[in-house]
Coordinates of C-alpha atoms and ligand atoms in Angstrom, one line a residue:
M1 CA -14.2 1.5 -19.7
T2 CA -13.0 5.1 -20.6
A3 CA -10.5 6.6 -18.3
R4 CA -11.8 9.2 -16.0
T5 CA -10.0 12.5 -15.7
L6 CA -9.1 14.5 -12.6
A7 CA -12.3 16.5 -13.0
D8 CA -14.3 13.3 -12.3
V9 CA -12.7 12.6 -9.0
P10 CA -14.8 13.6 -6.0
T11 CA -13.5 16.1 -3.5
V12 CA -13.7 15.2 0.2
P13 CA -16.3 17.4 2.1
G14 CA -15.0 20.2 4.4
R15 CA -13.0 22.2 1.9
A16 CA -12.4 25.9 2.9
P17 CA -11.5 28.8 0.6
L18 CA -7.7 29.4 0.2
V19 CA -6.6 26.8 2.7
G20 CA -8.5 23.8 1.2
H21 CA -8.6 20.9 3.7
A22 CA -5.5 22.0 5.5
L23 CA -7.6 23.2 8.5
A24 CA -9.4 19.8 8.8
M25 CA -6.1 18.0 8.4
W26 CA -4.7 20.1 11.2
R27 CA -7.6 19.7 13.6
D28 CA -8.5 16.0 13.2
P29 CA -6.3 14.4 10.5
L30 CA -6.8 10.8 11.4
R31 CA -10.6 11.1 11.3
V32 CA -10.4 12.8 7.9
L33 CA -8.0 10.0 6.6
C34 CA -10.3 7.3 7.9
S35 CA -13.3 8.9 6.2
L36 CA -11.8 8.9 2.7
G37 CA -12.6 5.3 1.8
A38 CA -16.4 6.0 2.0
A39 CA -16.0 8.8 -0.7
G40 CA -14.6 6.4 -3.3
P41 CA -11.4 4.6 -4.6
V42 CA -9.8 8.0 -5.5
V43 CA -10.5 11.1 -3.5
R44 CA -9.2 14.7 -3.8
V45 CA -7.9 16.4 -0.7
D46 CA -6.6 20.0 -1.0
L47 CA -3.5 20.3 1.2
G48 CA -3.3 24.2 1.0
I49 CA -3.4 25.4 -2.6
R50 CA -2.4 22.1 -4.2
P51 CA -4.6 19.1 -4.6
A52 CA -3.5 15.6 -3.6
Y53 CA -5.3 12.5 -4.8
F54 CA -5.8 9.7 -2.2
L55 CA -6.1 6.1 -3.2
T56 CA -8.2 4.0 -0.9
E57 CA -8.2 0.5 -2.5
P58 CA -5.2 -1.8 -1.6
G59 CA -4.7 -3.0 -5.2
D60 CA -4.3 0.6 -6.4
V61 CA -1.9 1.2 -3.5
H62 CA 0.2 -1.7 -4.7
D63 CA 0.2 -0.3 -8.2
L64 CA 1.3 3.1 -6.9
L65 CA 4.2 1.9 -4.9
V66 CA 5.3 -1.2 -6.8
T67 CA 4.0 -1.4 -10.4
H68 CA 4.6 2.3 -11.1
G69 CA 7.2 2.8 -8.4
D70 CA 9.9 3.6 -11.0
S71 CA 7.9 6.6 -12.3
M72 CA 7.3 8.2 -8.9
A73 CA 9.2 10.9 -7.0
K74 CA 8.5 11.3 -3.3
G75 CA 6.4 14.5 -3.6
R76 CA 5.6 17.5 -1.5
L77 CA 5.8 16.1 2.0
F78 CA 9.4 15.2 1.4
E79 CA 10.3 18.3 -0.7
R80 CA 9.4 20.3 2.4
A81 CA 11.3 18.0 4.6
R82 CA 14.4 18.4 2.4
D83 CA 14.6 22.1 3.4
F84 CA 15.2 21.0 7.0
V85 CA 16.6 17.4 7.2
G86 CA 18.5 17.6 3.9
N87 CA 18.6 15.3 0.9
G88 CA 19.2 11.9 2.6
L89 CA 17.8 8.5 1.6
A90 CA 14.2 9.2 2.7
T91 CA 13.9 12.5 0.9
S92 CA 16.1 12.1 -2.3
D93 CA 14.9 11.0 -5.7
G94 CA 16.2 9.5 -8.9
R95 CA 19.9 8.7 -9.5
L96 CA 21.0 10.1 -6.1
H97 CA 18.6 7.9 -4.3
R98 CA 19.5 4.7 -6.3
R99 CA 23.2 5.3 -5.6
M100 CA 22.8 6.0 -1.9
R101 CA 20.4 3.0 -1.4
G102 CA 22.9 0.7 -3.2
L103 CA 25.7 2.1 -1.0
M104 CA 23.8 1.7 2.3
Q105 CA 22.0 -1.5 1.7
P106 CA 24.9 -3.8 2.9
A107 CA 24.7 -2.2 6.3
F108 CA 21.1 -3.5 6.6
G109 CA 21.8 -7.0 5.1
H110 CA 21.2 -10.3 6.7
A111 CA 24.8 -10.8 7.7
R112 CA 24.9 -7.7 9.8
L113 CA 21.6 -8.3 11.6
T114 CA 23.0 -10.9 13.9
G115 CA 25.4 -8.4 15.4
Y116 CA 22.8 -5.7 15.6
A117 CA 20.5 -8.1 17.5
E118 CA 23.1 -8.6 20.2
I119 CA 23.4 -4.8 20.6
M120 CA 19.6 -4.6 20.8
A121 CA 19.4 -7.2 23.5
D122 CA 22.2 -5.7 25.5
T123 CA 20.7 -2.1 25.2
V124 CA 17.2 -3.1 26.3
L125 CA 18.4 -5.3 29.2
R126 CA 20.6 -2.5 30.5
A127 CA 17.6 -0.1 30.4
A128 CA 15.1 -2.6 31.9
S129 CA 17.4 -3.6 34.7
S130 CA 17.8 0.1 35.7
W131 CA 14.1 0.4 36.5
R132 CA 12.6 0.1 40.0
H133 CA 9.4 -1.6 41.1
G134 CA 6.7 0.9 41.9
D135 CA 8.3 3.8 40.0
T136 CA 6.3 5.7 37.4
I137 CA 8.3 6.4 34.2
E138 CA 7.5 8.4 31.1
F139 CA 7.5 5.3 29.0
D140 CA 7.4 7.0 25.6
R141 CA 10.6 9.0 26.6
E142 CA 12.3 5.8 27.8
M143 CA 11.6 4.2 24.4
Y144 CA 13.1 7.1 22.5
A145 CA 16.2 6.8 24.7
L146 CA 16.3 3.1 24.0
T147 CA 16.1 3.4 20.2
V148 CA 18.5 6.4 19.9
T149 CA 21.1 4.4 21.9
T150 CA 20.5 1.2 19.8
V151 CA 20.8 2.9 16.4
S152 CA 23.8 5.0 17.5
R153 CA 25.6 1.9 18.7
A154 CA 24.7 -0.3 15.8
M155 CA 24.9 2.1 12.8
F156 CA 27.5 4.6 14.0
S157 CA 29.4 2.6 16.7
S158 CA 28.7 5.6 18.8
T159 CA 28.7 5.3 22.6
A160 CA 26.7 8.5 22.8
T161 CA 26.7 9.7 26.4
A162 CA 23.4 9.8 28.4
P163 CA 23.1 13.6 28.1
V164 CA 23.5 13.4 24.3
V165 CA 20.9 10.7 24.0
A166 CA 18.6 12.7 26.3
E167 CA 19.0 15.7 24.1
V168 CA 18.4 13.8 20.8
Q169 CA 15.3 12.2 22.4
E170 CA 13.9 15.7 23.2
L171 CA 14.7 17.0 19.7
L172 CA 13.2 14.2 17.6
P173 CA 9.5 14.7 18.4
L174 CA 9.9 18.5 18.0
V175 CA 11.4 18.0 14.5
A176 CA 8.8 15.4 13.5
D177 CA 5.8 17.4 14.7
G178 CA 7.2 20.6 13.0
L179 CA 7.7 18.7 9.7
Y180 CA 4.1 17.7 9.6
A181 CA 3.0 21.3 10.3
R182 CA 5.2 22.5 7.5
T183 CA 3.7 20.3 4.9
L184 CA 0.3 22.0 5.6
L185 CA 1.4 25.6 6.1
P186 CA 2.1 27.9 3.1
K187 CA 5.9 28.3 2.9
P188 CA 6.0 32.1 3.8
L189 CA 4.3 31.3 7.1
T190 CA 7.1 28.9 8.1
R191 CA 9.6 31.8 7.8
V192 CA 7.7 34.1 10.2
P193 CA 9.6 34.3 13.5
L194 CA 6.7 32.7 15.5
P195 CA 7.7 30.8 18.7
A196 CA 6.8 27.4 17.1
N197 CA 9.0 28.2 14.0
R198 CA 11.9 29.4 16.2
R199 CA 11.7 26.2 18.3
F200 CA 11.6 24.0 15.2
D201 CA 14.6 25.9 13.6
A202 CA 16.6 25.6 16.8
A203 CA 15.9 21.9 17.1
V204 CA 17.0 21.2 13.6
A205 CA 20.2 23.3 14.1
R206 CA 21.0 21.4 17.3
L207 CA 20.3 18.0 15.8
R208 CA 22.8 18.9 12.9
E209 CA 25.4 19.9 15.5
L210 CA 25.0 16.7 17.5
V211 CA 25.3 14.7 14.3
R212 CA 28.5 16.6 13.4
V213 CA 29.9 15.5 16.8
V214 CA 29.0 11.8 16.1
I215 CA 30.8 12.0 12.8
A216 CA 33.8 13.8 14.2
D217 CA 34.1 11.3 17.0
H218 CA 34.0 8.4 14.6
E219 CA 36.7 10.0 12.4
A220 CA 38.9 10.8 15.3
V221 CA 39.2 7.1 16.0
G222 CA 40.1 6.6 12.4
A223 CA 39.5 2.8 12.1
D224 CA 37.0 1.2 9.8
R225 CA 34.4 -0.2 12.3
N226 CA 32.4 -2.1 9.8
D227 CA 29.3 0.0 10.4
L228 CA 27.1 2.2 8.3
L229 CA 29.1 5.3 9.2
S230 CA 32.3 3.7 8.1
I231 CA 30.7 2.9 4.7
L232 CA 29.5 6.5 4.3
L233 CA 32.9 8.0 5.4
R234 CA 34.8 5.8 2.9
S235 CA 32.6 7.1 0.2
A236 CA 33.0 10.7 1.4
E237 CA 36.8 10.6 1.1
P238 CA 38.0 13.3 -1.5
L239 CA 39.2 10.7 -4.0
A240 CA 36.5 8.1 -3.5
P241 CA 35.0 7.0 -6.9
G242 CA 31.6 8.6 -7.2
G243 CA 32.1 10.0 -3.8
M244 CA 29.6 12.1 -1.8
S245 CA 29.9 15.5 -0.3
R246 CA 30.2 16.2 3.4
T247 CA 26.7 17.7 3.3
Q248 CA 25.4 14.5 1.8
L249 CA 27.2 12.5 4.6
R250 CA 25.6 14.7 7.3
D251 CA 22.1 14.4 5.6
E252 CA 22.4 10.6 5.5
V253 CA 23.3 10.4 9.2
I254 CA 20.5 12.7 10.2
T255 CA 18.1 10.6 8.1
I256 CA 19.0 7.4 9.8
M257 CA 19.0 9.0 13.2
M258 CA 15.4 10.3 12.6
S259 CA 13.9 7.5 10.6
G260 CA 15.6 4.7 12.6
T261 CA 14.5 5.9 16.0
E262 CA 11.2 7.8 16.1
T263 CA 9.1 5.1 14.4
T264 CA 10.4 2.2 16.5
A265 CA 10.2 4.2 19.8
I266 CA 6.5 5.1 19.1
T267 CA 5.7 1.5 18.1
L268 CA 7.2 0.2 21.4
A269 CA 5.3 2.9 23.4
W270 CA 2.0 1.9 21.8
A271 CA 2.8 -1.8 22.3
F272 CA 2.9 -1.5 26.1
H273 CA -0.1 0.8 26.1
E274 CA -2.0 -1.9 24.1
L275 CA -0.8 -4.7 26.4
A276 CA -2.3 -2.9 29.4
R277 CA -5.6 -2.4 27.5
W278 CA -6.0 -6.1 26.4
P279 CA -5.3 -8.3 29.5
D280 CA -6.1 -11.5 27.6
V281 CA -3.5 -10.7 25.0
A282 CA -1.0 -9.7 27.8
A283 CA -1.6 -13.0 29.6
R284 CA -0.8 -15.0 26.5
L285 CA 2.3 -12.9 25.6
H286 CA 3.6 -13.2 29.2
A287 CA 3.0 -17.0 29.1
E288 CA 5.0 -17.2 25.9
V289 CA 8.0 -15.2 27.1
D290 CA 8.0 -17.0 30.4
T291 CA 8.2 -20.3 28.6
V292 CA 10.7 -19.3 26.0
I293 CA 12.9 -17.0 27.9
G294 CA 12.1 -17.5 31.6
E295 CA 14.7 -15.8 33.8
R296 CA 17.6 -15.9 31.4
P297 CA 18.5 -12.7 29.4
V298 CA 16.8 -12.4 26.0
C299 CA 19.1 -13.2 23.1
R300 CA 19.2 -12.7 19.4
D301 CA 17.8 -16.1 18.5
D302 CA 14.6 -15.5 20.5
V303 CA 13.1 -13.5 17.6
D304 CA 11.9 -16.6 15.7
R305 CA 10.9 -18.5 18.9
L306 CA 8.1 -16.1 19.9
P307 CA 5.2 -16.5 17.4
Y308 CA 2.6 -14.9 19.5
T309 CA 4.8 -11.9 20.2
N310 CA 5.4 -11.5 16.5
R311 CA 1.7 -11.7 15.8
F312 CA 1.0 -9.1 18.6
L313 CA 3.5 -6.7 17.0
N314 CA 1.8 -7.1 13.6
E315 CA -1.4 -5.9 15.3
V316 CA 0.4 -3.0 17.0
M317 CA 1.8 -1.9 13.6
R318 CA -1.5 -2.4 12.0
L319 CA -3.3 0.0 14.4
H320 CA -0.4 2.5 14.8
A321 CA 0.8 3.1 11.3
V322 CA 2.2 6.0 9.2
P323 CA -0.8 8.3 8.4
V324 CA 0.2 9.3 4.9
I325 CA 2.6 8.0 2.2
M326 CA 3.0 10.4 -0.7
R327 CA 4.4 10.2 -4.3
R328 CA 4.5 12.6 -7.2
A329 CA 4.0 11.2 -10.8
T330 CA 7.1 12.0 -12.9
A331 CA 5.1 11.1 -16.1
P332 CA 1.4 10.9 -17.0
L333 CA -0.1 7.8 -15.4
H334 CA -3.2 5.6 -15.7
L335 CA -4.1 4.3 -12.2
A336 CA -7.4 3.3 -10.5
G337 CA -9.3 4.1 -13.7
V338 CA -8.1 7.7 -13.8
T339 CA -5.6 9.4 -16.0
F340 CA -3.3 11.5 -13.8
P341 CA -1.1 14.2 -15.5
K342 CA 2.7 14.4 -14.8
D343 CA 3.4 16.1 -11.4
T344 CA 0.1 15.0 -9.7
D345 CA 0.6 14.3 -6.0
L346 CA -0.8 10.8 -5.2
C347 CA -1.2 9.5 -1.6
Y348 CA -2.6 6.8 0.5
S349 CA -3.0 6.3 4.2
P350 CA -1.6 3.1 5.7
Y351 CA -3.3 4.1 9.0
A352 CA -6.7 4.2 7.3
V353 CA -6.3 1.1 5.1
H354 CA -5.1 -0.9 8.1
R355 CA -8.5 -0.1 9.7
D356 CA -10.6 -1.0 6.8
A357 CA -13.2 -3.5 8.1
R358 CA -13.3 -5.3 4.7
F359 CA -9.8 -6.7 5.3
F360 CA -9.6 -6.5 9.1
P361 CA -13.0 -7.3 10.7
R362 CA -13.7 -5.4 13.9
P363 CA -10.7 -3.3 13.0
E364 CA -10.4 -1.5 16.4
R365 CA -9.9 -4.8 18.2
L366 CA -6.3 -5.7 18.8
D367 CA -6.4 -9.4 17.9
P368 CA -3.1 -11.2 17.3
D369 CA -5.0 -14.3 16.2
R370 CA -6.2 -12.6 13.0
W371 CA -2.7 -13.3 11.7
S372 CA -1.9 -16.7 10.3
E373 CA -0.4 -18.1 7.1
E374 CA -3.9 -18.5 5.6
S375 CA -5.0 -15.0 6.5
D376 CA -1.8 -13.6 5.2
A377 CA -2.5 -15.4 1.9
R378 CA -6.1 -14.0 1.7
L379 CA -5.1 -10.4 2.4
P380 CA -5.0 -8.3 -0.8
R381 CA -1.6 -6.9 -1.8
G382 CA -1.4 -3.3 -0.5
A383 CA -3.7 -3.9 2.5
F384 CA -0.9 -4.2 5.1
T385 CA 2.1 -1.9 4.5
P386 CA 3.6 -0.8 7.8
F387 CA 7.0 -0.4 6.1
G388 CA 5.7 0.8 2.7
A389 CA 6.4 -1.3 -0.4
G390 CA 8.4 -1.3 -3.7
R391 CA 11.7 0.4 -4.3
R392 CA 11.2 2.9 -1.4
K393 CA 10.2 0.3 1.1
C394 CA 11.8 0.9 4.5
I395 CA 15.5 0.0 4.4
G396 CA 15.4 -0.7 8.1
S397 CA 12.4 -3.0 8.2
S398 CA 14.3 -6.1 9.3
F399 CA 16.4 -4.1 11.7
A400 CA 13.2 -2.6 13.2
W401 CA 11.4 -5.9 13.5
K402 CA 14.2 -7.5 15.4
E403 CA 14.5 -4.6 17.7
L404 CA 10.7 -4.6 18.4
V405 CA 10.5 -8.3 19.2
I406 CA 13.7 -8.3 21.3
A407 CA 12.6 -5.2 23.2
V408 CA 9.0 -6.4 23.9
A409 CA 10.2 -9.8 25.0
A410 CA 12.9 -8.4 27.3
I411 CA 10.7 -5.9 28.9
A412 CA 7.6 -8.2 29.2
A413 CA 9.7 -11.0 30.7
R414 CA 10.4 -8.8 33.7
W415 CA 7.9 -6.0 33.8
Y416 CA 4.3 -5.3 33.8
L417 CA 3.4 -1.7 32.9
E418 CA 0.3 -0.2 34.4
P419 CA -1.2 3.0 32.9
A420 CA -0.5 5.9 35.3
G421 CA -2.4 8.6 33.4
P422 CA -5.4 9.2 31.2
T423 CA -5.7 7.4 27.8
P424 CA -3.2 9.2 25.6
R425 CA -4.3 11.3 22.7
E426 CA -2.7 10.5 19.3
V427 CA -0.5 13.5 18.2
M428 CA 0.0 13.8 14.4
S429 CA 3.6 14.0 13.3
A430 CA 5.7 13.3 10.2
S431 CA 6.1 9.7 11.3
I432 CA 3.6 7.5 13.2
P433 CA 1.0 9.4 15.4
R434 CA 2.5 9.3 18.9
P435 CA 1.0 9.2 22.3
H436 CA 0.9 12.8 23.7
A437 CA 2.2 11.4 27.0
L438 CA 2.5 7.9 28.4
P439 CA 3.3 7.7 32.1
M440 CA 3.3 4.0 33.3
R441 CA 3.9 2.4 36.6
L442 CA 6.5 -0.4 36.8
V443 CA 5.4 -3.7 38.4
D444 CA 8.1 -6.3 38.7
R445 CA 6.6 -9.6 37.6
R446 CA 9.2 -11.6 39.4
D447 CA 8.1 -10.3 42.8
T448 CA 4.4 -9.8 42.4
A449 CA 1.4 -11.9 41.9
L450 CA -0.2 -10.3 38.9
P451 CA -3.4 -10.2 36.9
A452 CA -1.4 -11.4 33.9
Ligands
LIG1 C1 8.6 0.5 13.5 C2 9.7 1.0 12.8 C3 9.6 1.6 11.4 C4 8.5 1.9 10.6 C5 7.1 1.7 11.0 C6 9.1 2.4 9.4 C7 8.3 2.8 8.4 C8 8.8 3.3 7.1 C9 8.0 3.5 6.0 C10 6.5 3.4 5.9 C11 8.8 3.9 5.0 C12 8.5 4.2 3.5 C13 8.1 5.7 3.3 C14 7.6 5.9 1.9 O1 7.3 5.0 1.1 O2 7.5 7.1 1.5 C15 10.2 3.9 5.5 C16 11.3 4.3 4.8 C17 12.6 4.4 5.4 N1 12.9 4.0 6.7 FE1 11.7 3.1 8.0 N2 10.4 2.5 9.5 C18 10.8 1.9 10.7 C19 12.1 1.7 11.1 C20 13.2 2.1 10.5 C21 14.6 1.9 10.9 C22 15.0 1.1 12.2 C23 15.4 2.5 10.0 C24 16.9 2.6 10.0 C25 17.7 2.2 11.0 C26 14.6 3.1 9.0 C27 15.0 3.9 7.9 C28 14.3 4.2 6.9 C29 14.8 4.9 5.7 C30 16.2 5.4 5.5 C31 13.7 5.0 4.8 C32 13.8 5.6 3.4 C33 14.1 4.5 2.4 C34 14.1 4.9 1.0 O3 13.4 5.8 0.6 O4 14.9 4.3 0.2 N3 13.3 2.8 9.3 N4 10.1 3.5 6.8

């Protein structure tokens, strides 16, 4: 079959002059992303003046991330992010990325995870035991506080005080929402002193300042604490071989602070929203944690003893996934039957592929039983990628998974969370779409006869 060229690729309907599909991607991005599969295996979407080509078949997604992973840069979304969050692991490319990934990988290795799991269990137990039966809490906010505290303790040995955690927790959604807006807006518009731009710039500046304080506190103690920040600081010493600059150090810490907290907090928020929506699932999950954990505190070894909880979280991550992963071809490329020139922006939507009924029948249904060893084996490569794939796969995936299982088990062992507001709208951001608000009422399962 002759290779098609870019001119043969269909353009998704709804393109407007000058702004392309930016308006549609602003108004209802998740609907647009979920409609792409019907238009073909490769579809053009104009994000402002530049086109991006979306792949909708899992096999092509796998080729993009894994087979051709070495000839890809991260592309426009991340170039824009670089102006604000710097050139850390998630935004850098090429040799710098390879060097920093190699340097940071040991901090995420198997040997360290056991220690992290203890910190995770301790952090969530402290939070969950401070709640009171009958209170209504902003559950999404609580989850930000939980994940900011966990990552600060595990990665930076930081005992960030409650006001600092509260401030970071306020800043992160502001920065993530602003980053998404900036990938759609023409660059000059982002420099106009509009209130939204000023809020975003102030949030980034404040986040940088807080990160400076975390680094300064760590240095003041002086000791090597065997954490990620110690590894980075050693490499930032003036005479360290191949050492990094202080700016690079700051960018790496901001990157971990952002990528390691937002995604996990949002996933946990949706997890408890989904448990309240699916009482049969909640009943089985509660039965499992009651049998395995009972009244004792959750511990690090529980992660592998809770198969239903693990399958439930697979479903939460399937339904609430990153909307867009983007790459830029650093060389001409033949993929999905199309020849793409160098510098083409190529994307796919994990959010949309995870809702493709060919691979996940009745996709809107949260069904932990759809996961089993046989179904995993049947699933095409590239159909389920909550952490991405290939050389840019999430460095924190094992860390995140442990944190998710431990937090869900610890909270569900004690608490049932009742929705205390309307069904939340999904707000688009640079990470997972988040609930616009999630007030929930706390019901103590130890004192109450419950529906589940
Ligand atoms: C539910 C939790 C999480 C989800 C869904 C998630 C998702 C992802 C995804 C999809 C990517 C790949 C992006 C791409 O290919 O362009 C990624 C990369 C990354 N994640 Fe995560 N992540 C999570 C938790 C974490 C945690 C806990 C950390 C650190 C403590 C972390 C740090 C990073 C970093 C640094 C990268 C960039 C890696 C690189 O490019 O080499 N993430 N994450």
